[in-house]
mmCIF file of C-alpha atoms in Angstrom:
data_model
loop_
_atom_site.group_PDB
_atom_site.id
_atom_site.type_symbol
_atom_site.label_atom_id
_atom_site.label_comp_id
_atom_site.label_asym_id
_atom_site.label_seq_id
_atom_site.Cartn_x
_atom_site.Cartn_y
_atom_site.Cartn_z
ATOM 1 C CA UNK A 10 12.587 2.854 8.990
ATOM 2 C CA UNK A 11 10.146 3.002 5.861
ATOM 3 C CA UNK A 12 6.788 0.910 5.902
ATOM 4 C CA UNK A 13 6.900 -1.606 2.922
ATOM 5 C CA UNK A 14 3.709 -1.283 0.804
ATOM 6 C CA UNK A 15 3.646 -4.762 1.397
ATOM 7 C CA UNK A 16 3.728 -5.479 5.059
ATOM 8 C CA UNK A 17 0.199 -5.322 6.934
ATOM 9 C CA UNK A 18 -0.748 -6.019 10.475
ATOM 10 C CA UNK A 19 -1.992 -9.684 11.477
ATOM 11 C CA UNK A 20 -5.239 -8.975 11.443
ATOM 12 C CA UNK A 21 -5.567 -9.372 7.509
ATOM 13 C CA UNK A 22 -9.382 -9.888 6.658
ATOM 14 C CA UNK A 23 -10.351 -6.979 7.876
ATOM 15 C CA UNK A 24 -7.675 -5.317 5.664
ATOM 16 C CA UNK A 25 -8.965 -7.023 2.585
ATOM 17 C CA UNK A 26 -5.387 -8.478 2.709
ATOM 18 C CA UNK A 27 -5.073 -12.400 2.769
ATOM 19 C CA UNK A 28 -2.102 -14.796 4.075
ATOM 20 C CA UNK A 29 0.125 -15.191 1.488
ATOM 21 C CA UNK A 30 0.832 -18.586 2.228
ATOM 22 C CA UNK A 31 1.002 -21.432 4.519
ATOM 23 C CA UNK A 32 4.561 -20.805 5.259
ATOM 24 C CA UNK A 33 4.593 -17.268 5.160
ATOM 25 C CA UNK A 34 2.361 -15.284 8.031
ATOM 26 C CA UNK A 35 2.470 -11.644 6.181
ATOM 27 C CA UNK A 36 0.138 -10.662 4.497
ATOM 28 C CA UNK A 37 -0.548 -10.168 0.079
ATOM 29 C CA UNK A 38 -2.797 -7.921 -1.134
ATOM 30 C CA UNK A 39 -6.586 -9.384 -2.709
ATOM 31 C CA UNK A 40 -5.968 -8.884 -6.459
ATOM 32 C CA UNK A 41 -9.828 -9.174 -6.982
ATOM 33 C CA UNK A 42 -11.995 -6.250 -6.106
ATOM 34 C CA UNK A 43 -15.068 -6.612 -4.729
ATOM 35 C CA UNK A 44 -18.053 -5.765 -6.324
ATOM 36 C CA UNK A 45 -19.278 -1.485 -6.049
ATOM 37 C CA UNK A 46 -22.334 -2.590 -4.589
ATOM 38 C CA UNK A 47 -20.878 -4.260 -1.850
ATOM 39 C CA UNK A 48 -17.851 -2.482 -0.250
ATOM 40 C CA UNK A 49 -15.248 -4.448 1.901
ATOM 41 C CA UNK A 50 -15.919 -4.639 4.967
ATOM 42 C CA UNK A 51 -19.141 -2.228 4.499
ATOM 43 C CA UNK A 52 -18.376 1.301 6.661
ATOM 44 C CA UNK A 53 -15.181 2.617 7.418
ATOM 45 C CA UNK A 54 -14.784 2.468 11.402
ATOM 46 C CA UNK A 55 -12.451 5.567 11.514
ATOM 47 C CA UNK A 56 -11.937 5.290 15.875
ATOM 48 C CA UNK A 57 -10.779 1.842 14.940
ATOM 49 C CA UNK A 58 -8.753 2.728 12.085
ATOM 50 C CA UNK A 59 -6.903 5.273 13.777
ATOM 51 C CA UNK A 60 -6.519 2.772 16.977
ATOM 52 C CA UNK A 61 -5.040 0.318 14.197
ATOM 53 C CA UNK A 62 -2.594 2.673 12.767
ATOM 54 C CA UNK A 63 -1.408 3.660 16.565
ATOM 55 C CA UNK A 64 -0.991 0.215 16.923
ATOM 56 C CA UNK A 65 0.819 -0.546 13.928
ATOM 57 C CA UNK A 66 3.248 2.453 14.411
ATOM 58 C CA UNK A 67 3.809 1.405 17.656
ATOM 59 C CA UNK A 68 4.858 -1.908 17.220
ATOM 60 C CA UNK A 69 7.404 -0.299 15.061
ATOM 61 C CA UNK A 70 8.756 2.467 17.021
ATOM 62 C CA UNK A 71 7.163 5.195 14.363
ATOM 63 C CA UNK A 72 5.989 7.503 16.911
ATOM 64 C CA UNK A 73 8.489 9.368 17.490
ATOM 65 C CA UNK A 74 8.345 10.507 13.294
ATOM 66 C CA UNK A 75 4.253 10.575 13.693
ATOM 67 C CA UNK A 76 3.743 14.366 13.682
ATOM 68 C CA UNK A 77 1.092 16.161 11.727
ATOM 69 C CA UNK A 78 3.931 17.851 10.152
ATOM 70 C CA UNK A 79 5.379 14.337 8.481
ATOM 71 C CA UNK A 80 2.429 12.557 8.098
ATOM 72 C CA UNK A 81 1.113 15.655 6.254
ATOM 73 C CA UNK A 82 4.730 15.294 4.257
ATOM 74 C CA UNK A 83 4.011 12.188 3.508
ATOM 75 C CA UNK A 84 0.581 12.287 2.574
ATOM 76 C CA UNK A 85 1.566 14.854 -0.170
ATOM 77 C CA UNK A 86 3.915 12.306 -1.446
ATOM 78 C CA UNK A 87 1.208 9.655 -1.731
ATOM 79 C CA UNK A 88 -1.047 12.569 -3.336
ATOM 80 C CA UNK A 89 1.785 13.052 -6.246
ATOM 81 C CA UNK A 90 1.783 9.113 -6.484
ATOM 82 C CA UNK A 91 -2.003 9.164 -6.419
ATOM 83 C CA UNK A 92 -1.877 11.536 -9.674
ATOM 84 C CA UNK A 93 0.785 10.753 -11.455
ATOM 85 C CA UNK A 94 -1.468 7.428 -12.329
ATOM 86 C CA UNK A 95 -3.612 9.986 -14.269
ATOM 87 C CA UNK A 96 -0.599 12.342 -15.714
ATOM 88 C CA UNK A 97 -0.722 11.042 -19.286
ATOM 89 C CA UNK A 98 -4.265 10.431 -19.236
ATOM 90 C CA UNK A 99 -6.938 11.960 -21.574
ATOM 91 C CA UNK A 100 -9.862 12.891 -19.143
ATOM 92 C CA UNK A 101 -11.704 9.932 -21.431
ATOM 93 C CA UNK A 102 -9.107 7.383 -20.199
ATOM 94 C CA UNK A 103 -9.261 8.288 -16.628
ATOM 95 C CA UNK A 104 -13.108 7.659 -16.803
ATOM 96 C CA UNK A 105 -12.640 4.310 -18.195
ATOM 97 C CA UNK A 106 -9.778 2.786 -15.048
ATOM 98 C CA UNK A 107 -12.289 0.464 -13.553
ATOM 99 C CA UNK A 108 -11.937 -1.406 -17.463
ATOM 100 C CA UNK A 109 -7.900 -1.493 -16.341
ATOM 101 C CA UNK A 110 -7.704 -3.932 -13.767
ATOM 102 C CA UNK A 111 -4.229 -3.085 -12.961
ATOM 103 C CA UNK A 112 -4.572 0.415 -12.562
ATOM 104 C CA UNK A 113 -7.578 0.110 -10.754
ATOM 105 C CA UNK A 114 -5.787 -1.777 -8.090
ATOM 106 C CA UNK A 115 -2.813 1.096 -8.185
ATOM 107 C CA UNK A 116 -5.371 3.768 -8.027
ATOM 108 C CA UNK A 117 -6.528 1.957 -4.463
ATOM 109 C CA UNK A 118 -3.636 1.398 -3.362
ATOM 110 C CA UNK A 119 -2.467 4.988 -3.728
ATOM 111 C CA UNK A 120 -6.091 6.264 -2.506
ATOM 112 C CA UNK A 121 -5.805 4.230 0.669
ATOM 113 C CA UNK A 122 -1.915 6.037 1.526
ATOM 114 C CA UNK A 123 -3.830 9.161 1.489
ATOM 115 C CA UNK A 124 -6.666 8.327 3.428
ATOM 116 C CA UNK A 125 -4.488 6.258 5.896
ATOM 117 C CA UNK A 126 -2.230 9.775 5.973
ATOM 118 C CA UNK A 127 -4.881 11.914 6.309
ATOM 119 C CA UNK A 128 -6.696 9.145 9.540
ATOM 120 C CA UNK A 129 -3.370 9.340 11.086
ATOM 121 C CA UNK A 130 -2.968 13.275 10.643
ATOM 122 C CA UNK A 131 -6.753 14.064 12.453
ATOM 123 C CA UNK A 132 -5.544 11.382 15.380
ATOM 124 C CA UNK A 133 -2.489 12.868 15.987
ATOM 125 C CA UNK A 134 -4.177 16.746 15.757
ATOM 126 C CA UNK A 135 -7.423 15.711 17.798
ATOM 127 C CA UNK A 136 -9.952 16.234 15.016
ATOM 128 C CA UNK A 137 -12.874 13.970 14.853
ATOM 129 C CA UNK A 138 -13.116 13.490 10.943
ATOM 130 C CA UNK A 139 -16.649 12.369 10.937
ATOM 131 C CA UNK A 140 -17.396 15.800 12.408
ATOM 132 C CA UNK A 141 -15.046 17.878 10.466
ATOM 133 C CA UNK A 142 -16.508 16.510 7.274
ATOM 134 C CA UNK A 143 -20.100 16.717 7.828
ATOM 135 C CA UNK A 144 -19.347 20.348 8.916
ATOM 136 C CA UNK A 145 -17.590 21.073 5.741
ATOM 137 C CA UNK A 146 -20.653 19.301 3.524
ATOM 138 C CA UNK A 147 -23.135 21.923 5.084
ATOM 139 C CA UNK A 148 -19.983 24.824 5.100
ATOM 140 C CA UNK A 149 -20.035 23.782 0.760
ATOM 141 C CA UNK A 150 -23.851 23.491 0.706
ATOM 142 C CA UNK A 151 -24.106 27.288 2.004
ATOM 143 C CA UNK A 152 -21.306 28.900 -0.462
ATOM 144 C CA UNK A 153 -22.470 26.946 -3.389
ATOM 145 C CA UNK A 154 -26.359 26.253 -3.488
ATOM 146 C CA UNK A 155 -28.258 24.180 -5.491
ATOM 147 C CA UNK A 156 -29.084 25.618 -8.958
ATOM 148 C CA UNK A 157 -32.141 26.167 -10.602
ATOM 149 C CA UNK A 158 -33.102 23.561 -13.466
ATOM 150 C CA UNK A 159 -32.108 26.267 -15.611
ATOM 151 C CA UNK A 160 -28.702 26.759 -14.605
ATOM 152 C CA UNK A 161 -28.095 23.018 -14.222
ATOM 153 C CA UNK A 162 -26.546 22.637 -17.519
ATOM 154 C CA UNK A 163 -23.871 25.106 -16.696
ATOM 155 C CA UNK A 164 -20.216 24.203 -15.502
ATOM 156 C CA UNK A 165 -20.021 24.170 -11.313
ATOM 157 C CA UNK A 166 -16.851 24.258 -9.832
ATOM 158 C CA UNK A 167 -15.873 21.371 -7.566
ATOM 159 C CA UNK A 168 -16.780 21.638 -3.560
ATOM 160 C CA UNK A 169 -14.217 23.018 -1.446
#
């Protein structure tokens, strides 16, 4: 069985997901995105996340598919999805998607399959994200250092 992009778990506030209406308990997405300077829900809770997910796989009898090896699968799928929003693009244009409502609210959707894929793949692998990615922020500060004033006109490739 496939998840429906459209089916969320009952708790929908916290998913910025809303009843869709008095008759029907599921959940619709929020077409209106909150403001940058106030993020849903303020910070991500990843240990409740990942119990969420568990939960929600559970209640569907998706554990036995919920390897690392298929979530990571899957996550690459939702990666392709993620870009092929930008394929046709001019790097101009892809600057500009928070003037697109529509694609703006693609672009989320397709960021949150990722990060959902990539909660689910640390869970099921025993890595504690929060960990992993301060260590690789001070890993990337040590291979590339901060440059000079001089040198901070010059191109820097991206952290890795």
């Amino acid at each position: 069985m496939i998840p429906s992009k459209t089916q969320s778990v009952s708790d929908c506030p916290e998913t910025g997901f809303v009843p869709a209406s008095e008759e029907t308990p599921a959940c619709a997405p929020v077409t209106a995105a909150p403001p940058r300077s106030t993020p849903a829900g303020g910070v991500l809770d990843i240990g409740a996340l990942q119990a969420r997910l568990r939960r929600f796989a559970d209640e569907r009898d998706w554990a036995p598919y919920q390897t690392p090896k298929n979530l990571a699968m899957a996550m690459v799928v939702e990666a392709a999805e993620l870009v092929e929003i930008f394929q046709w693009m001019t790097p101009e244009a892809s600057t500009r998607i928070a003037e697109q409502p529509e694609v703006q609210q693609h672009l989320g959707e397709e960021i949150a399959d990722v990060l959902l894929y990539l909660v689910q793949i640390a869970d099921h692998s025993g890595i504690d994200i929060g960990a992993a990615v301060h260590r690789k922020i001070g890993m990337n500060a040590i291979k590339h250092p901060p440059l000079r004033r001089a040198e901070a006109g010059a191109d820097q490739p991206s952290a890795t």
